[in-house]
GROMACS .gro file of C-alpha atoms in nm:
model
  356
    1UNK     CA    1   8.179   5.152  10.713
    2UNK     CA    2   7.974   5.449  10.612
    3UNK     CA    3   7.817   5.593  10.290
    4UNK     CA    4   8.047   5.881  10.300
    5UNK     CA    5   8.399   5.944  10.331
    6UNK     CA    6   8.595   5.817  10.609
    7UNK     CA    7   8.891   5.926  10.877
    8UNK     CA    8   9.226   5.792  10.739
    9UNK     CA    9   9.558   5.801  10.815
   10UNK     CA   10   9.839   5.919  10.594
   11UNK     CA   11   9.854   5.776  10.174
   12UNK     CA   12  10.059   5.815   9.921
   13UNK     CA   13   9.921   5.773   9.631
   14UNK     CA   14  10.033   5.770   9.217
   15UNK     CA   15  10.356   5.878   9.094
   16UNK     CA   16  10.395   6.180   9.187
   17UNK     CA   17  10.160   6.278   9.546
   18UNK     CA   18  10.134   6.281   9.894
   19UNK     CA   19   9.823   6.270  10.032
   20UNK     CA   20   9.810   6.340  10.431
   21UNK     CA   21   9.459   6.133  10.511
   22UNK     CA   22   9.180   6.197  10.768
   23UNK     CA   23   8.807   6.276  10.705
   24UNK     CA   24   8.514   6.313  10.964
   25UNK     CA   25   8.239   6.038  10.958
   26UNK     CA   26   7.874   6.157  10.927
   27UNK     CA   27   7.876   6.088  11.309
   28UNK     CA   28   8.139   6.302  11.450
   29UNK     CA   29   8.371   6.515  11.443
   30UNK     CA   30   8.734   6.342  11.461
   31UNK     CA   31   9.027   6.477  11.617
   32UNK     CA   32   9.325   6.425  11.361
   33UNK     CA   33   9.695   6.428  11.410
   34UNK     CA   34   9.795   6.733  11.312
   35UNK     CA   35   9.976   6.738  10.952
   36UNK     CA   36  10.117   6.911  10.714
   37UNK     CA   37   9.912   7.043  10.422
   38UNK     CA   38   9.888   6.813  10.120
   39UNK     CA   39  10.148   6.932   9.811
   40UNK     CA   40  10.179   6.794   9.475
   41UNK     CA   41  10.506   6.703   9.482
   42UNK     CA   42  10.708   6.692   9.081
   43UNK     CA   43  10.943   6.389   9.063
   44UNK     CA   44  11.169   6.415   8.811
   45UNK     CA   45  11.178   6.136   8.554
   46UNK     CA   46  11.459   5.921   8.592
   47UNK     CA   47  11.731   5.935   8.359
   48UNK     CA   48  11.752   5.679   8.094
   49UNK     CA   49  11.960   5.361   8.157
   50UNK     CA   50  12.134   5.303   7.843
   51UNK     CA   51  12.042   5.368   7.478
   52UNK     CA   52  11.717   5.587   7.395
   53UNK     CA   53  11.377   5.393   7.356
   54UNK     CA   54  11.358   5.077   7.168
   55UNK     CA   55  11.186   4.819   7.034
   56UNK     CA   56  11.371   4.513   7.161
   57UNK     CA   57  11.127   4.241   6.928
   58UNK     CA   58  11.009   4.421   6.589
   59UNK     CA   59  10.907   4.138   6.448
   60UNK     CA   60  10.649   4.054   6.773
   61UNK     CA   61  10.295   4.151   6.658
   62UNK     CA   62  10.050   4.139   6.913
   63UNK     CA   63   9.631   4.099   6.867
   64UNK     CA   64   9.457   4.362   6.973
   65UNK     CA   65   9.530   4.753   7.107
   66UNK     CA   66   9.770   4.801   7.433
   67UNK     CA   67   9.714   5.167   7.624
   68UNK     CA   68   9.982   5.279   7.886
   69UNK     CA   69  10.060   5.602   7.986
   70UNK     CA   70  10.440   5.783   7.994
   71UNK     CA   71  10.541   6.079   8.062
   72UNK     CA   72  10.219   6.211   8.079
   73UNK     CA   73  10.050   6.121   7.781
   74UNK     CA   74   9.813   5.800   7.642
   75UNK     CA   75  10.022   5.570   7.429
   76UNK     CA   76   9.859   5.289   7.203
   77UNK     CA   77  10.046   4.985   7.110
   78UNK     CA   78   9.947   4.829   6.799
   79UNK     CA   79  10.066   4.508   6.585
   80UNK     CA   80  10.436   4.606   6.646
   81UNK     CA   81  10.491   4.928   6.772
   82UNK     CA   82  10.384   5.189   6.958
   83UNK     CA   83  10.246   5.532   6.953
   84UNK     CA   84  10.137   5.867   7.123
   85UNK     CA   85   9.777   5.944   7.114
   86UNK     CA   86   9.782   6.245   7.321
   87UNK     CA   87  10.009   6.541   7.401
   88UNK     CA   88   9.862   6.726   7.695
   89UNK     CA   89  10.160   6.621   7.955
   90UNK     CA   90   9.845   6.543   8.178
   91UNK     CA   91   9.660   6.209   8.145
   92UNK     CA   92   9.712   5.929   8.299
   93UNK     CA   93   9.588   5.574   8.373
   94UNK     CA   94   9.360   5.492   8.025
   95UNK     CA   95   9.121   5.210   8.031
   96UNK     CA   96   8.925   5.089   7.702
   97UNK     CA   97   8.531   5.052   7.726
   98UNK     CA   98   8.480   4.691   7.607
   99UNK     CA   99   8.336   4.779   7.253
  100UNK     CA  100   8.704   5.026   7.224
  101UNK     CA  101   8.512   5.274   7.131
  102UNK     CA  102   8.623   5.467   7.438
  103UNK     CA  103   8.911   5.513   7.679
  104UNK     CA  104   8.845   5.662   8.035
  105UNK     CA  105   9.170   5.839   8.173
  106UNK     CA  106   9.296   6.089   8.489
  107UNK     CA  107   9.369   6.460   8.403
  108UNK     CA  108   9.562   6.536   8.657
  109UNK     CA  109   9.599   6.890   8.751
  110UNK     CA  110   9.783   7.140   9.061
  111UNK     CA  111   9.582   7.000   9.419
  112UNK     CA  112   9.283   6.785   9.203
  113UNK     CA  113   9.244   6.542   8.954
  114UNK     CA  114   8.926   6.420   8.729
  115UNK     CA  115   8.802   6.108   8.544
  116UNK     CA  116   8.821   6.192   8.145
  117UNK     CA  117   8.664   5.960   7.869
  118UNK     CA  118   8.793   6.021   7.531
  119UNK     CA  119   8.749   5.847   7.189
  120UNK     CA  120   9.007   5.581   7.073
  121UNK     CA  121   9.220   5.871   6.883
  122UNK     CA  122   9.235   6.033   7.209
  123UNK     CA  123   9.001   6.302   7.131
  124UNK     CA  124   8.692   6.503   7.205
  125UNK     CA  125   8.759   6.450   7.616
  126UNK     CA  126   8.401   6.401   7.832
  127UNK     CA  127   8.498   6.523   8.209
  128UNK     CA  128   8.307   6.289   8.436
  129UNK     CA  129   8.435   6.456   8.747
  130UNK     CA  130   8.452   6.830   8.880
  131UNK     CA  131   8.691   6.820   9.119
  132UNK     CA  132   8.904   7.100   8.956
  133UNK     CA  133   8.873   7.480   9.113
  134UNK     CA  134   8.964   7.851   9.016
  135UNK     CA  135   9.137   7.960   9.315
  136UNK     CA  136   9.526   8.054   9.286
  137UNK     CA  137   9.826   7.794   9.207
  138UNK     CA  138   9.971   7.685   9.528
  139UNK     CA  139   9.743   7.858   9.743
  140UNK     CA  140   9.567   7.706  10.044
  141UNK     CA  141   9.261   7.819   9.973
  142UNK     CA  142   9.324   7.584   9.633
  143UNK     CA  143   9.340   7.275   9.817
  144UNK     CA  144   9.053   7.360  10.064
  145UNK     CA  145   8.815   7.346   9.743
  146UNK     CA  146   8.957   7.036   9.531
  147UNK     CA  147   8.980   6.713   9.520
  148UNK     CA  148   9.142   6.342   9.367
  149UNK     CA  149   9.006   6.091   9.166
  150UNK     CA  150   9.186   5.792   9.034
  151UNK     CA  151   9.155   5.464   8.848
  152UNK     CA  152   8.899   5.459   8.579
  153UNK     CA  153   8.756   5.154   8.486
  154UNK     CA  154   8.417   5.062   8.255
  155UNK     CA  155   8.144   4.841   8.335
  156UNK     CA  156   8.128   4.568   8.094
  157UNK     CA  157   7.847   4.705   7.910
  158UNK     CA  158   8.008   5.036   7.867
  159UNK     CA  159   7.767   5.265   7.997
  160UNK     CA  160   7.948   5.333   8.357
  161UNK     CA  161   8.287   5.414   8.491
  162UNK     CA  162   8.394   5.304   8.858
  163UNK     CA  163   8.696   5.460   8.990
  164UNK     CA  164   8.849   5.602   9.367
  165UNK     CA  165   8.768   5.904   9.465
  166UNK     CA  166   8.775   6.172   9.792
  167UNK     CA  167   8.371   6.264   9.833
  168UNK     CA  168   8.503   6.592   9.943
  169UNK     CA  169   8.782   6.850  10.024
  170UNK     CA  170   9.016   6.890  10.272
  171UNK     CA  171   8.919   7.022  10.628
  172UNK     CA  172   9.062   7.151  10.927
  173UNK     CA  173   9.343   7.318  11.026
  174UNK     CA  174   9.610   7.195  10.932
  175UNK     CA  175   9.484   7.061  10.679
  176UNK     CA  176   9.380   6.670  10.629
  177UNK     CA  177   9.183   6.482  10.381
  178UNK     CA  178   8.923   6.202  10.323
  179UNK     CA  179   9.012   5.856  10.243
  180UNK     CA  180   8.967   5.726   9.874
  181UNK     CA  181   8.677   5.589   9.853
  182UNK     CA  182   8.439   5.395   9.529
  183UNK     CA  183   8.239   5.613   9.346
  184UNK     CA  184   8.074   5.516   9.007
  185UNK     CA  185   7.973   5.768   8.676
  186UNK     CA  186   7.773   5.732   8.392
  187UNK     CA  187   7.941   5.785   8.109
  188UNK     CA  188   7.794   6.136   7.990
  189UNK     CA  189   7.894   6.511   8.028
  190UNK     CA  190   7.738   6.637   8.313
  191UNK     CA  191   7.641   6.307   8.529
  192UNK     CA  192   7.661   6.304   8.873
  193UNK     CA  193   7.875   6.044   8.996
  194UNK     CA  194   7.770   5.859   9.303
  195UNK     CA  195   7.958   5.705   9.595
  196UNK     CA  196   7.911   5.328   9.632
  197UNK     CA  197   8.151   5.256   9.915
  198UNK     CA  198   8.374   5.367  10.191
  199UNK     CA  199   8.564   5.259  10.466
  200UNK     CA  200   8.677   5.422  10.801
  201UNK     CA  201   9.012   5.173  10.763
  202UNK     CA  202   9.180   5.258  10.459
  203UNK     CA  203   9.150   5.372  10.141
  204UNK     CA  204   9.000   5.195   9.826
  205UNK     CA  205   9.209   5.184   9.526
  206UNK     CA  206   9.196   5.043   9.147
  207UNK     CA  207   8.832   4.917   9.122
  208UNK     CA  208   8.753   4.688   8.858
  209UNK     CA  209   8.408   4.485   8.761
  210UNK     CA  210   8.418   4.097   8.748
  211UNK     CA  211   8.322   4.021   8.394
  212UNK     CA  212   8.004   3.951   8.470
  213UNK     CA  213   7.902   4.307   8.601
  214UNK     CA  214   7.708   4.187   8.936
  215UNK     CA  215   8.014   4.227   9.169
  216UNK     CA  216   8.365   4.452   9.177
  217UNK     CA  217   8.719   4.396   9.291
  218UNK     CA  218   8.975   4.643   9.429
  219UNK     CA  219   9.267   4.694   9.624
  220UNK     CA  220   9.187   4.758   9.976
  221UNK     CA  221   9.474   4.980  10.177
  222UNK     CA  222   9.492   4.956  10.502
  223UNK     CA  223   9.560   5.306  10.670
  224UNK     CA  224   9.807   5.138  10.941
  225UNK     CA  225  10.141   5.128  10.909
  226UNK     CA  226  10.284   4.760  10.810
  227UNK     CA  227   9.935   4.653  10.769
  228UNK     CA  228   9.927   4.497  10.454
  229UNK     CA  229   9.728   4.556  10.101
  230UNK     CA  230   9.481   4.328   9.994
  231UNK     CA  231   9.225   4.254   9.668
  232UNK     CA  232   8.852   4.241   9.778
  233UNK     CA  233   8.535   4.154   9.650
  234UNK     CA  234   8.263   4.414   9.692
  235UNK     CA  235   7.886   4.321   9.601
  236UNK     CA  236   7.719   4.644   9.520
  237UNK     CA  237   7.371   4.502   9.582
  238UNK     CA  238   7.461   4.369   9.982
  239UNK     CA  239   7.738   4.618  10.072
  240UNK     CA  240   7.936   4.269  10.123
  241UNK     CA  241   8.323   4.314  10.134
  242UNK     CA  242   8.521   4.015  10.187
  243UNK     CA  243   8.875   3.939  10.056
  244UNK     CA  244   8.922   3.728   9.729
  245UNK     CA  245   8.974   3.383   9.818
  246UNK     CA  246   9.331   3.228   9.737
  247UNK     CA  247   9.459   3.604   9.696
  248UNK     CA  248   9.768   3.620   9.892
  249UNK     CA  249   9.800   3.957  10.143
  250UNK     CA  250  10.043   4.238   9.949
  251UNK     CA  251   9.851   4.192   9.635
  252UNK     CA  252   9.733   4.445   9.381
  253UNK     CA  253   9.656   4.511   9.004
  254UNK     CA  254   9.374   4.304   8.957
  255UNK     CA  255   9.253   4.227   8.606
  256UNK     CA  256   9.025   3.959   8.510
  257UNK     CA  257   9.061   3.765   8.119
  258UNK     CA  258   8.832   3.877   7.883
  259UNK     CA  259   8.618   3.557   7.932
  260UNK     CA  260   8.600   3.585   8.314
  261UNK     CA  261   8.819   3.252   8.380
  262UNK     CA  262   9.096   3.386   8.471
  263UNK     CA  263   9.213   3.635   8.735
  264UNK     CA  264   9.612   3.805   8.758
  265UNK     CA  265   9.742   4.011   8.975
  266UNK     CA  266  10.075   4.141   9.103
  267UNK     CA  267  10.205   4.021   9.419
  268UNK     CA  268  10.491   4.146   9.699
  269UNK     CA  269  10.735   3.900   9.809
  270UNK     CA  270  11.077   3.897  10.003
  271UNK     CA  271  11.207   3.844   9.629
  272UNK     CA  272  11.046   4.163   9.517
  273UNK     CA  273  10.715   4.161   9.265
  274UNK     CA  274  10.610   3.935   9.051
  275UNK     CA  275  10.271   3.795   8.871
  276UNK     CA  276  10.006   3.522   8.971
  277UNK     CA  277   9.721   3.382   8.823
  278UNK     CA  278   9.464   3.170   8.945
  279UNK     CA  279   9.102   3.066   8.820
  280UNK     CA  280   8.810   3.352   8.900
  281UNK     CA  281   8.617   3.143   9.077
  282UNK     CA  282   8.916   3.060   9.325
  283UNK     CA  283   9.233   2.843   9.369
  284UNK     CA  284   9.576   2.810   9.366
  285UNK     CA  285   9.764   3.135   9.268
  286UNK     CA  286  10.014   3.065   8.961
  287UNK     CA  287  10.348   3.227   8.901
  288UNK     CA  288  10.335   3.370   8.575
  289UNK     CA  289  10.710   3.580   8.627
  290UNK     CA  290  10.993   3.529   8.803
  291UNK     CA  291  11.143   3.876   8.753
  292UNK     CA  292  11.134   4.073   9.116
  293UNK     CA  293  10.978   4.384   8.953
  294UNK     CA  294  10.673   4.240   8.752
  295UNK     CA  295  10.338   4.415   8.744
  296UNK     CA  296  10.024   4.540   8.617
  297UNK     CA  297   9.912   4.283   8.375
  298UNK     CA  298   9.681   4.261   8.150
  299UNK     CA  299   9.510   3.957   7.949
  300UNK     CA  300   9.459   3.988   7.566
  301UNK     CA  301   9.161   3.988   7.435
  302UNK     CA  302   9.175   3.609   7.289
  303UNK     CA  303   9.304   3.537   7.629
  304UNK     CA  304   9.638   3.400   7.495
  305UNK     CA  305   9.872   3.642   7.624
  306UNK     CA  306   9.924   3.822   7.910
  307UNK     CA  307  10.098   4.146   7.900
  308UNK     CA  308  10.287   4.307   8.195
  309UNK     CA  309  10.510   4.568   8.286
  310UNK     CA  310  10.857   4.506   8.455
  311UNK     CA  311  11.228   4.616   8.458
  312UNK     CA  312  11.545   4.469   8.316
  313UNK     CA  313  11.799   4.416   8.510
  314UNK     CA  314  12.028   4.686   8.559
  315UNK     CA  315  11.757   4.936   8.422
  316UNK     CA  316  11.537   5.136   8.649
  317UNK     CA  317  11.258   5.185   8.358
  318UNK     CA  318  10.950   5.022   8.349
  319UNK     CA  319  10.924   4.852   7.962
  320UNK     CA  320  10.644   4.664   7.832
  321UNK     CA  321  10.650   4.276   7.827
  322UNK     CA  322  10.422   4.002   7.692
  323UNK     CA  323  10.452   3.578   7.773
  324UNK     CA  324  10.233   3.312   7.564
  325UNK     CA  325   9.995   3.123   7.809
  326UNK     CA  326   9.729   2.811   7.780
  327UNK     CA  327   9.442   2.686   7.978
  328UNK     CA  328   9.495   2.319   8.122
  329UNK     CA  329   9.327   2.098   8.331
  330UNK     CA  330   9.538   2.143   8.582
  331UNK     CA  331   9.604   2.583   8.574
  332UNK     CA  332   9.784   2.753   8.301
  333UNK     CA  333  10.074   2.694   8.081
  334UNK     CA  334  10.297   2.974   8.062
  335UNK     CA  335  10.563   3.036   7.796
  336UNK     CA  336  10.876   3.269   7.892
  337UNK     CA  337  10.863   3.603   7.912
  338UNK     CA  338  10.964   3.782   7.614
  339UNK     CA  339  11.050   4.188   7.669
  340UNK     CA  340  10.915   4.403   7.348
  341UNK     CA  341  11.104   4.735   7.459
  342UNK     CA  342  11.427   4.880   7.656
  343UNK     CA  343  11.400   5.197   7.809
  344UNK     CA  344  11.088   5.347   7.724
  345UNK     CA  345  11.032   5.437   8.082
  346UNK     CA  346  10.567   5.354   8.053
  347UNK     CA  347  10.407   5.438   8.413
  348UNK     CA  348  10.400   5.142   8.631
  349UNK     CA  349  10.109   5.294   8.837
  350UNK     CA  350   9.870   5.358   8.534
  351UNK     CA  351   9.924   4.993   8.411
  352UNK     CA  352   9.795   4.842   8.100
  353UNK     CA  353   9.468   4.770   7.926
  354UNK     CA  354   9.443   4.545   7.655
  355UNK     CA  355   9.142   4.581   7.386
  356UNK     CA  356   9.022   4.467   7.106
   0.00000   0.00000   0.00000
């Protein structure tokens, strides 16, 4: 484990990107499999399954403010509905700061993206990141001077943004690129943001801080083929990493409850993916959905709900979803899953965040 960025194998990573992975240690100078050079690669959206966007339960009114991202652009759910608060075709991922005065977010451009914070209208954007360049659209020497940054998330007092990022450009020829790595940001134009961990392994991916700010969780990614993702705990003080205990392997989008009680995530199964909950301080994971395509959730703010993404069946759309739950002795109570849209097609990978 070094300070810097690490050697990694091949990653694909967000919607619409390959990333071909390698870096060179502080150490030495590795000698890479030779690949191809990285492209940004333009999916096309998938074709709706049905009727045009709905709202499936009007008369569901939920506490609070939901972000999620589609097509592109920040959308905030409120009481009953649902609308756009941006239109540059080029944000993704939003996270609110705890007070929701602020909601961090990835412009993503050709070869490079950077960490955004913007106010709760989705205006006035802060770039925390300079990973952008001038050199030519799909030109080599563009992706020789740029990098990616992913997965914003505050501190709980608001003053700092973690997310994954490359700690520098490609290199070599053919070209291949660091691993994704934790780096952290003050939230203010013109910080420098600072790398906090890396790993030679695999790359680091959706950091988040435990509620009570003195330790952080991601998704580690192992750069071996058939090796397995897992959630980690990561104690910035130490440089400790160790996994989360009673988090299965093939786990990811971790979110803790507002109170720091609770902990969901999404997990992989031979009956697809579905989401678990379990107490923060460790136990038995809990199936909160039985759907084979359930992920990304997030708590509510009174911790009453838990929101998720998933897909009906016979649709191949991600729509939003929300399920009543209640503390026990024993775990959680969990009421069923009620869907609150059809088709509207909200990015899986950028998730949810649910503020006040």
């Amino acid at each position: 484990m070094t300070k810097h960025s690490t050697c990694a194998c091949l990653a694909a990573l967000l919607l619409a990107m390959c990333i071909a992975a390698c870096g060179p240690t502080a150490e030495e100078s590795p000698q890479p499999t030779p690949s191809p050079l990285p492209q940004l690669i333009t999916e096309p959206t998938p074709k709706p399954v049905g009727p045009a966007p709905t709202v499936v339960a009007p008369e569901e009114t939920l506490p609070g403010r939901l972000l999620f991202a589609k097509d592109g652009d920040i959308w905030m759910w409120q009481s009953g509905s649902g609308r756009q608060l941006t239109d540059k075709g080029n944000l993704w991922q939003p996270a609110w700061s705890p007070d929701g005065s602020w909601i961090a977010g990835v412009q993503r451009e050709e070869s490079y993206s950077n960490i955004v914070v913007m106010t709760a209208t989705g205006s006035d954007l802060i770039q925390l990141t300079k990973d952008g360049t001038t050199q030519p659209l799909h030109s080599y020497e563009r992706i020789y001077d740029t990098t990616w940054a992913f997965y914003p998330s505050f501190s709980p007092d608001g003053r700092t943004v973690i997310f994954s990022a490359q700690a520098a450009p490609p290199f070599g020829t053919p070209a291949v690129e660091y691993n994704m790595t934790l780096f952290s940001s003050p939230v203010a134009a013109g910080s420098k943001p600072e790398q906090l961990y890396a790993d030679n392994e695999g790359q680091v991916l959706r950091p988040i801080y435990a509620p009570d700010g003195k330790s952080i969780v991601f998704v580690f990614s192992p750069n071996v083929l058939n090796k397995p993702p897992q959630i980690l705990h990561f104690d910035p003080e130490t440089n400790d990493v160790s996994p989360l205990p009673g988090v299965p392997e093939q786990s990811y989008d971790p979110t803790f409850s507002a109170d720091g009680k609770w902990f969901a995530f999404a997990t992989r199964d031979t009956d697809g993916t579905d989401v678990f909950a379990m107490p923060a301080k460790g136990g038995e994971p809990l199936r909160l959905t039985s759907l084979g395509s359930a992920r990304a959730p997030a708590f509510s703010p009174d911790g009453k709900q838990i929101a998720f993404l998933a897909m009906e069946p016979g649709n191949n759309r991600f729509d939003l979803w929300v399920a009543d739950i209640t503390p026990e002795a024993d775990g959680l109570r969990i009421g069923k899953p009620r869907q609150l849209t059809t088709n509207l097609g909200i990015d899986a990978d950028s998730g949810l965040s649910w503020g006040r």
